[in-house]
Structures are given as C-alpha cells and as structure tokens.
Amino acid sequence: WRSNRKITRMGSEYQSFYWTKEEVLKKLDVKMVKAFNEVVECQEKCKINYRKAATILAIGRVVDAIKSRGLCP
C-alpha cells in the first residue's frame, strides 16, 4: 500500500512510505470507531438524528480549523 510519495522539483529526492494492508485496516478501524462514537454521543446529547449529529460535528471541526488558523476573530 502506497500512502505518500514526494518528489521535489529538481527530481533529486524521491520518498515513499508503504504500509501493509493489515496496518491500514487497523488504523482505519480505530478512526471509524472513534468517529461513530462521537456521532452517537452528539445524537444522544442533542436528541437529534444521526445525520444531523454528524453535520453538527463536521461544522464544529471546520469552525475549529478556521479559528486555529486565525482566519476569524
């Protein structure tokens, strides 16, 4: 599995990273379970459906990113 490949403008540097399928699936599983649990927690807290809970979390992440980059007062 190729995850990242970097080539400089002059072509003097080539860098590749490879992970096994099992490593990728394990990392993906951890992230997916965490994301699911966050949606369930938001859904139960706000008493809304899962779709709205996921949207609320997504918008919150965008807001946090904007604030951390100093794009908003």
PDB file of N, CA and C in Angstrom:
ATOM      1  N   TRP A   1       0.854  -1.177   0.000  1.00  0.00           N
ATOM      2  CA  TRP A   1       0.000   0.000   0.000  1.00  0.00           C
ATOM      3  C   TRP A   1       0.886   1.222   0.000  1.00  0.00           C
ATOM      4  N   ARG A   2       0.699   2.074  -0.955  1.00  0.00           N
ATOM      5  CA  ARG A   2       1.469   3.306  -1.022  1.00  0.00           C
ATOM      6  C   ARG A   2       0.625   4.407  -0.418  1.00  0.00           C
ATOM      7  N   SER A   3       1.152   5.084   0.588  1.00  0.00           N
ATOM      8  CA  SER A   3       0.369   6.113   1.257  1.00  0.00           C
ATOM      9  C   SER A   3       0.827   7.521   0.926  1.00  0.00           C
ATOM     10  N   ASN A   4       2.099   7.669   0.623  1.00  0.00           N
ATOM     11  CA  ASN A   4       2.594   9.024   0.407  1.00  0.00           C
ATOM     12  C   ASN A   4       3.817   8.949  -0.499  1.00  0.00           C
ATOM     13  N   ARG A   5       3.865   9.827  -1.469  1.00  0.00           N
ATOM     14  CA  ARG A   5       5.038   9.882  -2.339  1.00  0.00           C
ATOM     15  C   ARG A   5       5.361  11.343  -2.599  1.00  0.00           C
ATOM     16  N   LYS A   6       6.625  11.706  -2.386  1.00  0.00           N
ATOM     17  CA  LYS A   6       7.025  13.097  -2.540  1.00  0.00           C
ATOM     18  C   LYS A   6       8.174  13.172  -3.535  1.00  0.00           C
ATOM     19  N   ILE A   7       8.038  14.032  -4.506  1.00  0.00           N
ATOM     20  CA  ILE A   7       9.101  14.256  -5.477  1.00  0.00           C
ATOM     21  C   ILE A   7       9.386  15.752  -5.504  1.00  0.00           C
ATOM     22  N   THR A   8      10.640  16.132  -5.334  1.00  0.00           N
ATOM     23  CA  THR A   8      10.985  17.549  -5.350  1.00  0.00           C
ATOM     24  C   THR A   8      11.016  18.055  -6.789  1.00  0.00           C
ATOM     25  N   ARG A   9      11.053  19.369  -6.957  1.00  0.00           N
ATOM     26  CA  ARG A   9      11.049  19.982  -8.289  1.00  0.00           C
ATOM     27  C   ARG A   9      12.244  19.552  -9.131  1.00  0.00           C
ATOM     28  N   MET A  10      13.373  19.427  -8.505  1.00  0.00           N
ATOM     29  CA  MET A  10      14.576  19.080  -9.251  1.00  0.00           C
ATOM     30  C   MET A  10      14.696  17.574  -9.480  1.00  0.00           C
ATOM     31  N   GLY A  11      13.827  16.800  -8.857  1.00  0.00           N
ATOM     32  CA  GLY A  11      13.870  15.362  -9.042  1.00  0.00           C
ATOM     33  C   GLY A  11      14.972  14.674  -8.259  1.00  0.00           C
ATOM     34  N   SER A  12      15.590  15.390  -7.332  1.00  0.00           N
ATOM     35  CA  SER A  12      16.707  14.806  -6.594  1.00  0.00           C
ATOM     36  C   SER A  12      16.237  13.998  -5.385  1.00  0.00           C
ATOM     37  N   GLU A  13      14.990  14.170  -4.980  1.00  0.00           N
ATOM     38  CA  GLU A  13      14.508  13.465  -3.803  1.00  0.00           C
ATOM     39  C   GLU A  13      13.239  12.698  -4.131  1.00  0.00           C
ATOM     40  N   TYR A  14      13.225  11.451  -3.813  1.00  0.00           N
ATOM     41  CA  TYR A  14      12.048  10.600  -4.007  1.00  0.00           C
ATOM     42  C   TYR A  14      11.823   9.855  -2.712  1.00  0.00           C
ATOM     43  N   GLN A  15      10.619   9.953  -2.187  1.00  0.00           N
ATOM     44  CA  GLN A  15      10.345   9.354  -0.898  1.00  0.00           C
ATOM     45  C   GLN A  15       9.021   8.622  -0.962  1.00  0.00           C
ATOM     46  N   SER A  16       8.980   7.384  -0.527  1.00  0.00           N
ATOM     47  CA  SER A  16       7.748   6.604  -0.499  1.00  0.00           C
ATOM     48  C   SER A  16       7.595   5.945   0.863  1.00  0.00           C
ATOM     49  N   PHE A  17       6.362   5.801   1.290  1.00  0.00           N
ATOM     50  CA  PHE A  17       6.051   5.108   2.527  1.00  0.00           C
ATOM     51  C   PHE A  17       5.074   3.994   2.198  1.00  0.00           C
ATOM     52  N   TYR A  18       5.319   2.828   2.731  1.00  0.00           N
ATOM     53  CA  TYR A  18       4.448   1.693   2.475  1.00  0.00           C
ATOM     54  C   TYR A  18       3.979   1.096   3.784  1.00  0.00           C
ATOM     55  N   TRP A  19       2.699   0.769   3.845  1.00  0.00           N
ATOM     56  CA  TRP A  19       2.125   0.081   4.988  1.00  0.00           C
ATOM     57  C   TRP A  19       1.486  -1.199   4.485  1.00  0.00           C
ATOM     58  N   THR A  20       1.391  -2.163   5.369  1.00  0.00           N
ATOM     59  CA  THR A  20       0.709  -3.392   4.989  1.00  0.00           C
ATOM     60  C   THR A  20      -0.796  -3.156   5.027  1.00  0.00           C
ATOM     61  N   LYS A  21      -1.519  -4.016   4.359  1.00  0.00           N
ATOM     62  CA  LYS A  21      -2.978  -3.913   4.346  1.00  0.00           C
ATOM     63  C   LYS A  21      -3.530  -3.989   5.770  1.00  0.00           C
ATOM     64  N   GLU A  22      -2.960  -4.854   6.583  1.00  0.00           N
ATOM     65  CA  GLU A  22      -3.430  -5.019   7.963  1.00  0.00           C
ATOM     66  C   GLU A  22      -3.225  -3.740   8.777  1.00  0.00           C
ATOM     67  N   GLU A  23      -2.084  -3.065   8.583  1.00  0.00           N
ATOM     68  CA  GLU A  23      -1.828  -1.807   9.294  1.00  0.00           C
ATOM     69  C   GLU A  23      -2.835  -0.737   8.893  1.00  0.00           C
ATOM     70  N   VAL A  24      -3.116  -0.654   7.609  1.00  0.00           N
ATOM     71  CA  VAL A  24      -4.072   0.337   7.121  1.00  0.00           C
ATOM     72  C   VAL A  24      -5.458   0.062   7.693  1.00  0.00           C
ATOM     73  N   LEU A  25      -5.888  -1.190   7.640  1.00  0.00           N
ATOM     74  CA  LEU A  25      -7.221  -1.539   8.143  1.00  0.00           C
ATOM     75  C   LEU A  25      -7.328  -1.318   9.651  1.00  0.00           C
ATOM     76  N   LYS A  26      -6.260  -1.588  10.383  1.00  0.00           N
ATOM     77  CA  LYS A  26      -6.276  -1.371  11.830  1.00  0.00           C
ATOM     78  C   LYS A  26      -6.415   0.119  12.152  1.00  0.00           C
ATOM     79  N   LYS A  27      -5.619   0.951  11.465  1.00  0.00           N
ATOM     80  CA  LYS A  27      -5.696   2.398  11.693  1.00  0.00           C
ATOM     81  C   LYS A  27      -7.062   2.953  11.290  1.00  0.00           C
ATOM     82  N   LEU A  28      -7.589   2.455  10.189  1.00  0.00           N
ATOM     83  CA  LEU A  28      -8.901   2.893   9.730  1.00  0.00           C
ATOM     84  C   LEU A  28      -9.979   2.502  10.728  1.00  0.00           C
ATOM     85  N   ASP A  29      -9.899   1.291  11.259  1.00  0.00           N
ATOM     86  CA  ASP A  29     -10.884   0.818  12.227  1.00  0.00           C
ATOM     87  C   ASP A  29     -10.912   1.706  13.463  1.00  0.00           C
ATOM     88  N   VAL A  30      -9.738   2.069  13.956  1.00  0.00           N
ATOM     89  CA  VAL A  30      -9.658   2.938  15.143  1.00  0.00           C
ATOM     90  C   VAL A  30     -10.333   4.278  14.867  1.00  0.00           C
ATOM     91  N   LYS A  31     -10.044   4.872  13.710  1.00  0.00           N
ATOM     92  CA  LYS A  31     -10.629   6.172  13.371  1.00  0.00           C
ATOM     93  C   LYS A  31     -12.146   6.081  13.166  1.00  0.00           C
ATOM     94  N   MET A  32     -12.598   5.030  12.512  1.00  0.00           N
ATOM     95  CA  MET A  32     -14.026   4.884  12.236  1.00  0.00           C
ATOM     96  C   MET A  32     -14.824   4.659  13.525  1.00  0.00           C
ATOM     97  N   VAL A  33     -14.296   3.842  14.429  1.00  0.00           N
ATOM     98  CA  VAL A  33     -14.980   3.601  15.705  1.00  0.00           C
ATOM     99  C   VAL A  33     -15.053   4.893  16.513  1.00  0.00           C
ATOM    100  N   LYS A  34     -13.952   5.650  16.537  1.00  0.00           N
ATOM    101  CA  LYS A  34     -13.941   6.927  17.268  1.00  0.00           C
ATOM    102  C   LYS A  34     -14.963   7.897  16.680  1.00  0.00           C
ATOM    103  N   ALA A  35     -15.000   8.004  15.358  1.00  0.00           N
ATOM    104  CA  ALA A  35     -15.951   8.914  14.702  1.00  0.00           C
ATOM    105  C   ALA A  35     -17.390   8.482  14.986  1.00  0.00           C
ATOM    106  N   PHE A  36     -17.663   7.194  14.904  1.00  0.00           N
ATOM    107  CA  PHE A  36     -19.008   6.688  15.181  1.00  0.00           C
ATOM    108  C   PHE A  36     -19.424   7.012  16.615  1.00  0.00           C
ATOM    109  N   ASN A  37     -18.525   6.767  17.559  1.00  0.00           N
ATOM    110  CA  ASN A  37     -18.852   7.044  18.960  1.00  0.00           C
ATOM    111  C   ASN A  37     -19.115   8.526  19.203  1.00  0.00           C
ATOM    112  N   GLU A  38     -18.387   9.393  18.528  1.00  0.00           N
ATOM    113  CA  GLU A  38     -18.624  10.833  18.658  1.00  0.00           C
ATOM    114  C   GLU A  38     -19.999  11.213  18.124  1.00  0.00           C
ATOM    115  N   VAL A  39     -20.410  10.614  17.006  1.00  0.00           N
ATOM    116  CA  VAL A  39     -21.727  10.903  16.432  1.00  0.00           C
ATOM    117  C   VAL A  39     -22.825  10.403  17.374  1.00  0.00           C
ATOM    118  N   VAL A  40     -22.669   9.203  17.901  1.00  0.00           N
ATOM    119  CA  VAL A  40     -23.668   8.651  18.825  1.00  0.00           C
ATOM    120  C   VAL A  40     -23.787   9.528  20.066  1.00  0.00           C
ATOM    121  N   GLU A  41     -22.650   9.961  20.595  1.00  0.00           N
ATOM    122  CA  GLU A  41     -22.658  10.827  21.783  1.00  0.00           C
ATOM    123  C   GLU A  41     -23.394  12.137  21.506  1.00  0.00           C
ATOM    124  N   CYS A  42     -23.115  12.755  20.362  1.00  0.00           N
ATOM    125  CA  CYS A  42     -23.785  14.002  19.989  1.00  0.00           C
ATOM    126  C   CYS A  42     -25.280  13.770  19.772  1.00  0.00           C
ATOM    127  N   GLN A  43     -25.618  12.657  19.125  1.00  0.00           N
ATOM    128  CA  GLN A  43     -27.026  12.329  18.854  1.00  0.00           C
ATOM    129  C   GLN A  43     -27.799  12.174  20.152  1.00  0.00           C
ATOM    130  N   GLU A  44     -27.212  11.482  21.116  1.00  0.00           N
ATOM    131  CA  GLU A  44     -27.890  11.270  22.394  1.00  0.00           C
ATOM    132  C   GLU A  44     -27.978  12.563  23.205  1.00  0.00           C
ATOM    133  N   LYS A  45     -26.925  13.361  23.161  1.00  0.00           N
ATOM    134  CA  LYS A  45     -26.890  14.616  23.909  1.00  0.00           C
ATOM    135  C   LYS A  45     -27.919  15.615  23.381  1.00  0.00           C
ATOM    136  N   CYS A  46     -27.994  15.744  22.062  1.00  0.00           N
ATOM    137  CA  CYS A  46     -28.869  16.740  21.444  1.00  0.00           C
ATOM    138  C   CYS A  46     -30.251  16.193  21.098  1.00  0.00           C
ATOM    139  N   LYS A  47     -30.432  14.873  21.220  1.00  0.00           N
ATOM    140  CA  LYS A  47     -31.699  14.211  20.894  1.00  0.00           C
ATOM    141  C   LYS A  47     -32.155  14.535  19.462  1.00  0.00           C
ATOM    142  N   ILE A  48     -31.242  14.289  18.532  1.00  0.00           N
ATOM    143  CA  ILE A  48     -31.494  14.503  17.107  1.00  0.00           C
ATOM    144  C   ILE A  48     -31.102  13.239  16.352  1.00  0.00           C
ATOM    145  N   ASN A  49     -31.361  13.209  15.032  1.00  0.00           N
ATOM    146  CA  ASN A  49     -30.984  12.013  14.283  1.00  0.00           C
ATOM    147  C   ASN A  49     -29.474  12.016  14.010  1.00  0.00           C
ATOM    148  N   TYR A  50     -28.986  10.854  13.556  1.00  0.00           N
ATOM    149  CA  TYR A  50     -27.538  10.679  13.354  1.00  0.00           C
ATOM    150  C   TYR A  50     -26.985  11.605  12.275  1.00  0.00           C
ATOM    151  N   ARG A  51     -27.778  11.832  11.253  1.00  0.00           N
ATOM    152  CA  ARG A  51     -27.309  12.696  10.158  1.00  0.00           C
ATOM    153  C   ARG A  51     -27.054  14.122  10.651  1.00  0.00           C
ATOM    154  N   LYS A  52     -27.987  14.646  11.425  1.00  0.00           N
ATOM    155  CA  LYS A  52     -27.809  15.994  11.965  1.00  0.00           C
ATOM    156  C   LYS A  52     -26.645  16.036  12.951  1.00  0.00           C
ATOM    157  N   ALA A  53     -26.486  14.984  13.737  1.00  0.00           N
ATOM    158  CA  ALA A  53     -25.372  14.928  14.691  1.00  0.00           C
ATOM    159  C   ALA A  53     -24.035  14.945  13.953  1.00  0.00           C
ATOM    160  N   ALA A  54     -23.933  14.178  12.874  1.00  0.00           N
ATOM    161  CA  ALA A  54     -22.697  14.154  12.091  1.00  0.00           C
ATOM    162  C   ALA A  54     -22.427  15.517  11.468  1.00  0.00           C
ATOM    163  N   THR A  55     -23.485  16.184  11.002  1.00  0.00           N
ATOM    164  CA  THR A  55     -23.331  17.514  10.405  1.00  0.00           C
ATOM    165  C   THR A  55     -22.855  18.523  11.441  1.00  0.00           C
ATOM    166  N   ILE A  56     -23.421  18.468  12.632  1.00  0.00           N
ATOM    167  CA  ILE A  56     -23.012  19.370  13.714  1.00  0.00           C
ATOM    168  C   ILE A  56     -21.535  19.177  14.035  1.00  0.00           C
ATOM    169  N   LEU A  57     -21.100  17.935  14.127  1.00  0.00           N
ATOM    170  CA  LEU A  57     -19.689  17.660  14.414  1.00  0.00           C
ATOM    171  C   LEU A  57     -18.784  18.175  13.294  1.00  0.00           C
ATOM    172  N   ALA A  58     -19.205  17.974  12.061  1.00  0.00           N
ATOM    173  CA  ALA A  58     -18.403  18.420  10.917  1.00  0.00           C
ATOM    174  C   ALA A  58     -18.268  19.937  10.899  1.00  0.00           C
ATOM    175  N   ILE A  59     -19.365  20.631  11.114  1.00  0.00           N
ATOM    176  CA  ILE A  59     -19.323  22.096  11.134  1.00  0.00           C
ATOM    177  C   ILE A  59     -18.452  22.584  12.284  1.00  0.00           C
ATOM    178  N   GLY A  60     -18.548  21.930  13.423  1.00  0.00           N
ATOM    179  CA  GLY A  60     -17.704  22.288  14.561  1.00  0.00           C
ATOM    180  C   GLY A  60     -16.226  22.140  14.248  1.00  0.00           C
ATOM    181  N   ARG A  61     -15.869  21.105  13.504  1.00  0.00           N
ATOM    182  CA  ARG A  61     -14.464  20.906  13.129  1.00  0.00           C
ATOM    183  C   ARG A  61     -13.989  21.987  12.172  1.00  0.00           C
ATOM    184  N   VAL A  62     -14.856  22.393  11.267  1.00  0.00           N
ATOM    185  CA  VAL A  62     -14.493  23.473  10.343  1.00  0.00           C
ATOM    186  C   VAL A  62     -14.293  24.774  11.116  1.00  0.00           C
ATOM    187  N   VAL A  63     -15.179  25.059  12.040  1.00  0.00           N
ATOM    188  CA  VAL A  63     -15.061  26.272  12.865  1.00  0.00           C
ATOM    189  C   VAL A  63     -13.748  26.250  13.641  1.00  0.00           C
ATOM    190  N   ASP A  64     -13.414  25.103  14.241  1.00  0.00           N
ATOM    191  CA  ASP A  64     -12.162  24.992  14.991  1.00  0.00           C
ATOM    192  C   ASP A  64     -10.954  25.229  14.094  1.00  0.00           C
ATOM    193  N   ALA A  65     -10.998  24.689  12.871  1.00  0.00           N
ATOM    194  CA  ALA A  65      -9.883  24.869  11.933  1.00  0.00           C
ATOM    195  C   ALA A  65      -9.726  26.333  11.552  1.00  0.00           C
ATOM    196  N   ILE A  66     -10.837  27.001  11.305  1.00  0.00           N
ATOM    197  CA  ILE A  66     -10.789  28.420  10.939  1.00  0.00           C
ATOM    198  C   ILE A  66     -10.209  29.248  12.083  1.00  0.00           C
ATOM    199  N   LYS A  67     -10.661  28.976  13.299  1.00  0.00           N
ATOM    200  CA  LYS A  67     -10.168  29.718  14.449  1.00  0.00           C
ATOM    201  C   LYS A  67      -8.683  29.452  14.697  1.00  0.00           C
ATOM    202  N   SER A  68      -8.262  28.198  14.558  1.00  0.00           N
ATOM    203  CA  SER A  68      -6.861  27.869  14.826  1.00  0.00           C
ATOM    204  C   SER A  68      -5.913  28.501  13.809  1.00  0.00           C
ATOM    205  N   ARG A  69      -6.420  28.801  12.629  1.00  0.00           N
ATOM    206  CA  ARG A  69      -5.592  29.438  11.608  1.00  0.00           C
ATOM    207  C   ARG A  69      -5.657  30.963  11.679  1.00  0.00           C
ATOM    208  N   GLY A  70      -6.456  31.471  12.611  1.00  0.00           N
ATOM    209  CA  GLY A  70      -6.545  32.914  12.786  1.00  0.00           C
ATOM    210  C   GLY A  70      -7.324  33.616  11.676  1.00  0.00           C
ATOM    211  N   LEU A  71      -8.187  32.882  10.997  1.00  0.00           N
ATOM    212  CA  LEU A  71      -8.961  33.478   9.898  1.00  0.00           C
ATOM    213  C   LEU A  71     -10.221  34.167  10.373  1.00  0.00           C
ATOM    214  N   CYS A  72     -10.520  34.028  11.654  1.00  0.00           N
ATOM    215  CA  CYS A  72     -11.746  34.610  12.191  1.00  0.00           C
ATOM    216  C   CYS A  72     -11.419  35.164  13.578  1.00  0.00           C
ATOM    217  N   PRO A  73     -11.956  36.322  13.900  1.00  0.00           N
ATOM    218  CA  PRO A  73     -11.664  36.886  15.226  1.00  0.00           C
ATOM    219  C   PRO A  73     -12.235  36.116  16.378  1.00  0.00           C
TER     220      PRO A  73
END
